[in-house]
Every structure is written in C-alpha cells, then in structure tokens.
Coordinates of C-alpha atoms in Angstrom, one line a residue:
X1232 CA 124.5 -12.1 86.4
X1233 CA 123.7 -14.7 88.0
X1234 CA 119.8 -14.8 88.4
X1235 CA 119.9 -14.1 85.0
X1236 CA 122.0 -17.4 84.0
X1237 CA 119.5 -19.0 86.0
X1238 CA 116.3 -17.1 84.2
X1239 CA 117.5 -18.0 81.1
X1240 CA 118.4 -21.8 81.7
X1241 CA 114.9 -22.3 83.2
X1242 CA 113.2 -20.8 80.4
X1243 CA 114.4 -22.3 77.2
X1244 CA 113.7 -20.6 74.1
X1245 CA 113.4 -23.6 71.5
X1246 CA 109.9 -24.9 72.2
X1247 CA 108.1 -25.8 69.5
X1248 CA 105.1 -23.7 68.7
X1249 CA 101.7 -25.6 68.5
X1250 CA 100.3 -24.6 65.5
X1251 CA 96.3 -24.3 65.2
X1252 CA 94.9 -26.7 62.4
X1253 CA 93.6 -25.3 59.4
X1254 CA 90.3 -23.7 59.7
X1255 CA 88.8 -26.8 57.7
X1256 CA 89.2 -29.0 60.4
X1257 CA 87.9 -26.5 63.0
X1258 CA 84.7 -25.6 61.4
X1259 CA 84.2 -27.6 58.4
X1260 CA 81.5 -25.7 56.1
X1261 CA 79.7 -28.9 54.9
X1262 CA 78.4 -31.4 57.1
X1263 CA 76.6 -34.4 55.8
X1264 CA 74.6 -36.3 58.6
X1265 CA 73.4 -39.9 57.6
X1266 CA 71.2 -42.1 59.1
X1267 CA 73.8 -44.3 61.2
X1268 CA 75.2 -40.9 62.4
X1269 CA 71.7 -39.8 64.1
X1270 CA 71.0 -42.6 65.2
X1271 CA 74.3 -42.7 67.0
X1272 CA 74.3 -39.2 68.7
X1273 CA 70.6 -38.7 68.5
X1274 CA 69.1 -35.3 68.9
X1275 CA 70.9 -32.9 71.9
X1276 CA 68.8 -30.3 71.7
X1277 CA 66.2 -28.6 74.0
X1278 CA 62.9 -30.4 73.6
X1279 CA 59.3 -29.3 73.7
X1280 CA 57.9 -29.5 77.2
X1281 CA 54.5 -31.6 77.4
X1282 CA 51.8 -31.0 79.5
X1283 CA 50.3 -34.9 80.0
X1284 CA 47.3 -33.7 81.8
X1285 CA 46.2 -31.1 79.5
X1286 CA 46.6 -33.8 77.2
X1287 CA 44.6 -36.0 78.7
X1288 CA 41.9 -33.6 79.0
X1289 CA 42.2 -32.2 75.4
X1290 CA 42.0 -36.3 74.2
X1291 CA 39.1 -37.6 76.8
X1292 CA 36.8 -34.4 76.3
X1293 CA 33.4 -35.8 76.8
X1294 CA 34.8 -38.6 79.9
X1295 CA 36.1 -35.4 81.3
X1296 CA 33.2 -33.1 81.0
X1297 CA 30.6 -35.9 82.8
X1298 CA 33.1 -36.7 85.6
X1299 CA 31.6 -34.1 88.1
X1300 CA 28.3 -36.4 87.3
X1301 CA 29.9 -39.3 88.6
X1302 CA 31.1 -37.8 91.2
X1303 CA 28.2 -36.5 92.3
X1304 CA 26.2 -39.4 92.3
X1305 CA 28.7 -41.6 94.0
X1306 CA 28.9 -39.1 97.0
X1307 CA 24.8 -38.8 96.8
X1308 CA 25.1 -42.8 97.2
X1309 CA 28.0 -42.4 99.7
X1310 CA 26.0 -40.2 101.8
X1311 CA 22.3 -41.8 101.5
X1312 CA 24.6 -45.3 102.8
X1313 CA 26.3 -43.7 105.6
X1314 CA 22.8 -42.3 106.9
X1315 CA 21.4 -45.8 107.0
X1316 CA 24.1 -47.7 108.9
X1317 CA 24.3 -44.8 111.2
X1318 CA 21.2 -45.9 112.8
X1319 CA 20.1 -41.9 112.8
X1320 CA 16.6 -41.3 112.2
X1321 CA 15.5 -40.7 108.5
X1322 CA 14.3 -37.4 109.0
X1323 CA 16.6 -34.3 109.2
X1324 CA 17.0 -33.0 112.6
X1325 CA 19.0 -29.5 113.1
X1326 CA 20.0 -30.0 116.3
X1327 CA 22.4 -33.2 115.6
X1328 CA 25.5 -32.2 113.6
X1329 CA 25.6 -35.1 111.8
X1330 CA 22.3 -34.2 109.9
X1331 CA 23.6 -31.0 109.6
X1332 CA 27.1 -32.5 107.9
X1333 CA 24.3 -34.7 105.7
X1334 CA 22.9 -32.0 104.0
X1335 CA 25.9 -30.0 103.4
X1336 CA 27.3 -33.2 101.3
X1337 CA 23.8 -33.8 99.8
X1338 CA 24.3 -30.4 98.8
X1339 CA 27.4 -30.5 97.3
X1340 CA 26.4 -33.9 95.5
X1341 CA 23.9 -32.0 93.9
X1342 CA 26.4 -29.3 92.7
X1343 CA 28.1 -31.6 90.8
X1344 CA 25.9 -34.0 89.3
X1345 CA 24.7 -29.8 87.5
X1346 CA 27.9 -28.9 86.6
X1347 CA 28.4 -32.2 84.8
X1348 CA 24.9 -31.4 82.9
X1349 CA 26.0 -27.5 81.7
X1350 CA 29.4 -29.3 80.9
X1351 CA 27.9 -31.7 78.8
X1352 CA 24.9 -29.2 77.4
X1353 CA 27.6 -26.8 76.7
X1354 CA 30.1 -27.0 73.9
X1355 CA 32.4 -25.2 72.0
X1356 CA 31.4 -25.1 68.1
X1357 CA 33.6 -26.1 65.8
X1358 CA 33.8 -23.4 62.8
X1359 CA 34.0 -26.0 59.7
X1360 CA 34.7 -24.4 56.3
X1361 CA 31.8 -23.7 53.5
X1362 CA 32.1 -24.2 50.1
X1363 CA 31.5 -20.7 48.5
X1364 CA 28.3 -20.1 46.4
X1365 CA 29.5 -18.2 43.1
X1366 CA 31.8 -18.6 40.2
X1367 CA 35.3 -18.4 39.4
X1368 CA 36.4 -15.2 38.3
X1369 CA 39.8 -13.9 37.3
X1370 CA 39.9 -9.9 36.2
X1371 CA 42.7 -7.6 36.2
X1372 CA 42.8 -4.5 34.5
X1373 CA 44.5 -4.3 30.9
X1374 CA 46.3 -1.2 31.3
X1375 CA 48.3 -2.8 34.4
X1376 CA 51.6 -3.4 33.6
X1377 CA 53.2 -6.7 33.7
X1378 CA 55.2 -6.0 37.4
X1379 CA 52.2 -5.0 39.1
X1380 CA 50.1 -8.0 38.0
X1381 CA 52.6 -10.2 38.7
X1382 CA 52.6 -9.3 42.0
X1383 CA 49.0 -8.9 42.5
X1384 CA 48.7 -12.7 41.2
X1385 CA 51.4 -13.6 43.9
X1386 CA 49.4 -12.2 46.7
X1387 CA 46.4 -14.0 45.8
X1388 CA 48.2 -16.9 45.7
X1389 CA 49.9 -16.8 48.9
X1390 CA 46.9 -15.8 50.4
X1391 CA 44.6 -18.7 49.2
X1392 CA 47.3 -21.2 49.5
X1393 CA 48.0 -20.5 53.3
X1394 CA 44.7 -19.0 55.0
X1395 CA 41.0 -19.6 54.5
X1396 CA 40.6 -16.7 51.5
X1397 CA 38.7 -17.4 48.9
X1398 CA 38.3 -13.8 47.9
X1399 CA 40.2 -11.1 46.6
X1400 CA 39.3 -7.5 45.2
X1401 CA 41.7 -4.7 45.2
X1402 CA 40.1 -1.3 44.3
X1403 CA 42.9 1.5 43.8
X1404 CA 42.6 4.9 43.2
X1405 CA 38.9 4.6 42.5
X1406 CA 39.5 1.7 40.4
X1407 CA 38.7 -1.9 40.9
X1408 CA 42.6 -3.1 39.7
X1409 CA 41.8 -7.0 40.8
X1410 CA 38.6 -9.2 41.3
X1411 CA 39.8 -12.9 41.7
X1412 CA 38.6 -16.1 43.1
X1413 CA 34.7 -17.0 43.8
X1414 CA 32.3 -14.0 43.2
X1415 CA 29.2 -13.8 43.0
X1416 CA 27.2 -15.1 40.1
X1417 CA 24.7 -12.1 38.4
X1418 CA 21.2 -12.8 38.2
X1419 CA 21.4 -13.5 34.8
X1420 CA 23.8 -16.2 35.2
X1421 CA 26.1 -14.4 32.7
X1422 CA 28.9 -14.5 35.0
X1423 CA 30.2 -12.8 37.6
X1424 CA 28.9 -9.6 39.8
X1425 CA 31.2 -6.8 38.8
X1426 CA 32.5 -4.3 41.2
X1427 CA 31.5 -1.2 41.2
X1428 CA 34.6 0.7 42.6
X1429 CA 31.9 4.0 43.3
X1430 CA 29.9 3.0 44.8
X1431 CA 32.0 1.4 47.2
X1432 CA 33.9 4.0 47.9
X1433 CA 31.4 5.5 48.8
X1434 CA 29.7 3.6 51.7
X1435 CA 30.6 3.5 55.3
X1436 CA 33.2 0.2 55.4
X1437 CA 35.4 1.9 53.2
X1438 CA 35.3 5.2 54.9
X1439 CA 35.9 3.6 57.8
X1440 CA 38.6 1.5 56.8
X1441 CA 40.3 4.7 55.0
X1442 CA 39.8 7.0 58.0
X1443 CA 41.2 4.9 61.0
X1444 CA 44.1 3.4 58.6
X1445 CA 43.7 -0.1 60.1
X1446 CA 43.0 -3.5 59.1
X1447 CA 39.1 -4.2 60.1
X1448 CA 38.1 -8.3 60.4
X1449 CA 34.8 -8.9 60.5
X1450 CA 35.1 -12.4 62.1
X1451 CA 31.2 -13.1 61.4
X1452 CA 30.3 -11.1 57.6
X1453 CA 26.9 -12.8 58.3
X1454 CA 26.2 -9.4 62.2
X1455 CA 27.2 -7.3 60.1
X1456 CA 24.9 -4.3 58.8
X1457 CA 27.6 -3.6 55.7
X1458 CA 27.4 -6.7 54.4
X1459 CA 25.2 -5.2 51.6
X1460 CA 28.5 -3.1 50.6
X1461 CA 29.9 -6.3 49.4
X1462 CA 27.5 -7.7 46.9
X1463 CA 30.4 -8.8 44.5
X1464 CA 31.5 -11.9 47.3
X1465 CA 29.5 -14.9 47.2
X1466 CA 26.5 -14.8 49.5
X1467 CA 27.6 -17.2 51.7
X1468 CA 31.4 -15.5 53.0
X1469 CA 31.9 -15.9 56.5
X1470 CA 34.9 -13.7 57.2
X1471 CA 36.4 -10.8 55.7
X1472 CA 39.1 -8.9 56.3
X1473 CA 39.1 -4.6 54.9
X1474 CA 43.0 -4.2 55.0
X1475 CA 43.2 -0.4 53.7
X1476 CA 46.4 -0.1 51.0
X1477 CA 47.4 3.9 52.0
X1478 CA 44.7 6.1 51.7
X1479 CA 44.0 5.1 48.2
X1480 CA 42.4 1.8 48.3
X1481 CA 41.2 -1.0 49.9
X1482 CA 42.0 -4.9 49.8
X1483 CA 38.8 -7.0 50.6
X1484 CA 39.8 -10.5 51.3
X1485 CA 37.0 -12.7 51.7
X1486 CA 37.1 -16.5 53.7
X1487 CA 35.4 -19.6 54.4
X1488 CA 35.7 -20.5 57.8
X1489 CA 33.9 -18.2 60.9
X1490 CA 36.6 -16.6 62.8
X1491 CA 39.4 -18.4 60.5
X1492 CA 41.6 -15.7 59.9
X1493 CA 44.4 -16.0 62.7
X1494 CA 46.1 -13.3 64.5
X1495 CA 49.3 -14.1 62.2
X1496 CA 46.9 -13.7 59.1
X1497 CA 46.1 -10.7 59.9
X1498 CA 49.4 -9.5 60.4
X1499 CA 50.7 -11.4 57.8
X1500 CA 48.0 -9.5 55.5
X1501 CA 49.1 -6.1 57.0
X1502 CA 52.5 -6.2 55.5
X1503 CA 51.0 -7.3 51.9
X1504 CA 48.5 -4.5 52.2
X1505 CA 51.7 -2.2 52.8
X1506 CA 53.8 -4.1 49.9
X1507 CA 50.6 -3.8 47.4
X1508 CA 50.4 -0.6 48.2
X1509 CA 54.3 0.7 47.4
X1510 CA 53.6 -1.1 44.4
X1511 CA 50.1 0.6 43.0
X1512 CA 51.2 3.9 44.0
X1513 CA 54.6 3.5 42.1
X1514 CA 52.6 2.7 39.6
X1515 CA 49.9 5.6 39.2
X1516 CA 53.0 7.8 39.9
X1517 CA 54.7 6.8 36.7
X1518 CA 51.1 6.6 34.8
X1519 CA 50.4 10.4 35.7
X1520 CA 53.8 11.4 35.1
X1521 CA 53.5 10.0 31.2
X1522 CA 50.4 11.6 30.9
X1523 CA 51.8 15.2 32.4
X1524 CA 54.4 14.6 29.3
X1525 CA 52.0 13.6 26.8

C-alpha cells in the first residue's frame, strides 16, 4: 500500500494535455511568397553543379583549339635556345644524350604545333535551319468527324510549335486523312502536290516502317535512296521522321534542320503516333460498323 501511495503521489493525474494546433497552422494550403520574403530566405535548395573548365572551353573555342600551336612553338623556341647556350655542337650527335633529349623535344614540338592545325582545320558544323521550298497547304478529309480533326490539328500544332516539323501527312487505312504545312508546289503552280496514298503504300519506306513497327528518322532525307517516295514534301526537307500509327498507317513528319529531331522528339512523337492511332482506328471502327447497318 505503500509503494502505491507513493506511485500515485509522484505521478499526478491533472496535467494538462498539450493540444496540437489546428492543421491550418501546421500546413497552411496557401502560401504567398513576395519579394521581401525571398529576398530574406533566398533559395535553400540543391543547386546545379558547374563545370568552370568545360565552360571555359565551350566559351574560348577557337583560343582553345590553337593552344597546342603555341605550345609547340614556344617549346621549338625553348629547345633551339637551350641548344645554343649549351655550347654543344650544332649538328646532332647520337652518342651525347643531350642531342638525343633534343630531338625527342623537337619532336614533340612538332606534334603539337599539327594537332593545333587539324584542330583548327577541323570543325563541327553547325546544322542551321532552311526555309522550306513549297506552299502552304491545309487538307483534311470531309468525311472526318469533328473529334478526330480536332485532334489531328492539335498534333500538328504541338509538333510545329515545339520541334523543327514543318511537315505533316497522315495516310490511314489507305487514305491520305491529313496533308498540312509546306508541300510541295505542282508543276503547274496550281497548288500543292497531292498525295497519292497508293502509291505510297506501296513502296519500300512504308513497308518497312509497317513491318518492323518502329519509328524510322532519316536524320539526312537528302542519303537517302527513298527520297523519291516522298514527292509531296518540299524538295528541300532535311529530316523526316516515318512514325508507323498500328499497322494501318503511317505519320510522315517532315523538318528543317539536319539531324534536328532530338531523342525526346522522337519519343515524344512515338506516343502521338500511338494516340493518333487509338483515335483513327476508333474511328474506322464506328464508320464500318454504320455501314454493316446500313
């Protein structure tokens, strides 16, 4: 009884509970940051890591690229200098080491004073975009209902807005469903070159396309053989980009720019082809099963 009187005088029962404030105050669900407030705390977070003498380089390109010449020279100088003051006769002799260390150095003076000239004769092209020769066109098929070329229209326009197409025909089912952007202009200069959806499904890029089931880029239109399967682009395309919609059609997406389709185009383009294609086939679905009825 008595370690219990104890326990219970030691322990006293009317504590007051702390009670947790409101949720509000904890984790307030709007925060509004001003100007005087970042520039007091400032930003905590982790910050990109910076490489100063890959910038360097990237910013000093063509110092960078004759440096080795410089080099070269001053050690050719360095070397010629240290053979006069030696007192050592002008002409090599192989049996004293320090001719032998002469050439050696001469040698490697020489080795860098050529690397400085492939450096400088060698250098990466820049791919600048063209302006494509044709004319505007804009042609969807009339019997396409107003869902399908709504979302047609949004793909060209996401397209053109955020890579280097230019281009855009959709043939479906046989059917060329969407020819917009530059095309090329007929020899009549009555407008544009139509595509004929046949034809083209008939040649080997299309085959090709349709039987691996991939995305092909042709970085360079201008090495490739089958550029005579695509006389509806304008004449100078650089890039183009098959993307296959099911094994039913074909997106051809044609750029501006050599090589200007990124990887994160292309897989960007991928998951529109799939989207295009869920969409076309919906639709033929419901136009065959109108005509079964009919």
């Amino acid at each position: 009884m008595e370690a219990g009187i104890i326990l219970h005088t030691a322990l006293p029962w009317n504590l007051k509970r702390h009670r947790r404030p409101p949720p509000s105050v904890i984790f307030p669900r709007f925060i509004t940051a001003s100007s005087n407030s970042q520039k007091k705390w400032g930003y905590r977070g982790p910050k990109p890591s910076q490489n100063l003498v890959a910038d360097w380089v990237s910013n000093n390109d063509d110092t960078v690229r004759s440096l080795p010449i410089y080099v070269g020279g001053f050690s050719l100088l360095a070397v010629l200098f240290n053979r006069t003051l030696s007192g050592i006769a002008p002409v090599a002799d192989a049996s004293s080491s320090q001719s032998r260390a002469d050439l050696l150095a001469l040698g490697l003076a020489v080795t860098n004073i050529l690397t400085g000239l492939v450096w400088l004769s060698i250098r990466p092209k820049i791919m600048t975009p063209v302006n494509p020769q044709g004319v505007e066109c804009q042609m969807i098929r009339s019997h396409v209902p107003s869902y399908v070329a709504s979302e047609l229209l949004w793909a060209w326009e996401s397209l053109s807005d955020v890579t280097c197409c230019r281009s855009l025909v959709i043939v479906y089912d046989q059917d060329c469903i969407l020819q917009i952007g530059i095309a090329a202009e007929s020899s009549d200069g009555g407008g544009s070159v139509a595509v004929d959806a046949a034809k083209l499904v008939q040649g080997s890029l299309y085959n090709g396309v349709i039987k691996s089931g991939a995305q092909s880029y042709l970085a360079n239109l201008s090495l490739y053989p089958g550029r005579s399967e695509l006389p509806f682009l304008p004449s100078n395309t650089q890039a183009v980009i098959l993307q296959p919609l099911g094994d039913k059609g074909i997106a051809v997406i044609g750029g501006d720019t050599i090589r200007g389709f990124t990887n994160s185009d292309q897989a960007w383009i991928t998951l529109i082809g799939e989207k295009l294609d869920a969409t076309l086939e919906k639709y033929i679905t419901n136009s065959s099963v109108v005509q079964d009825k009919i």
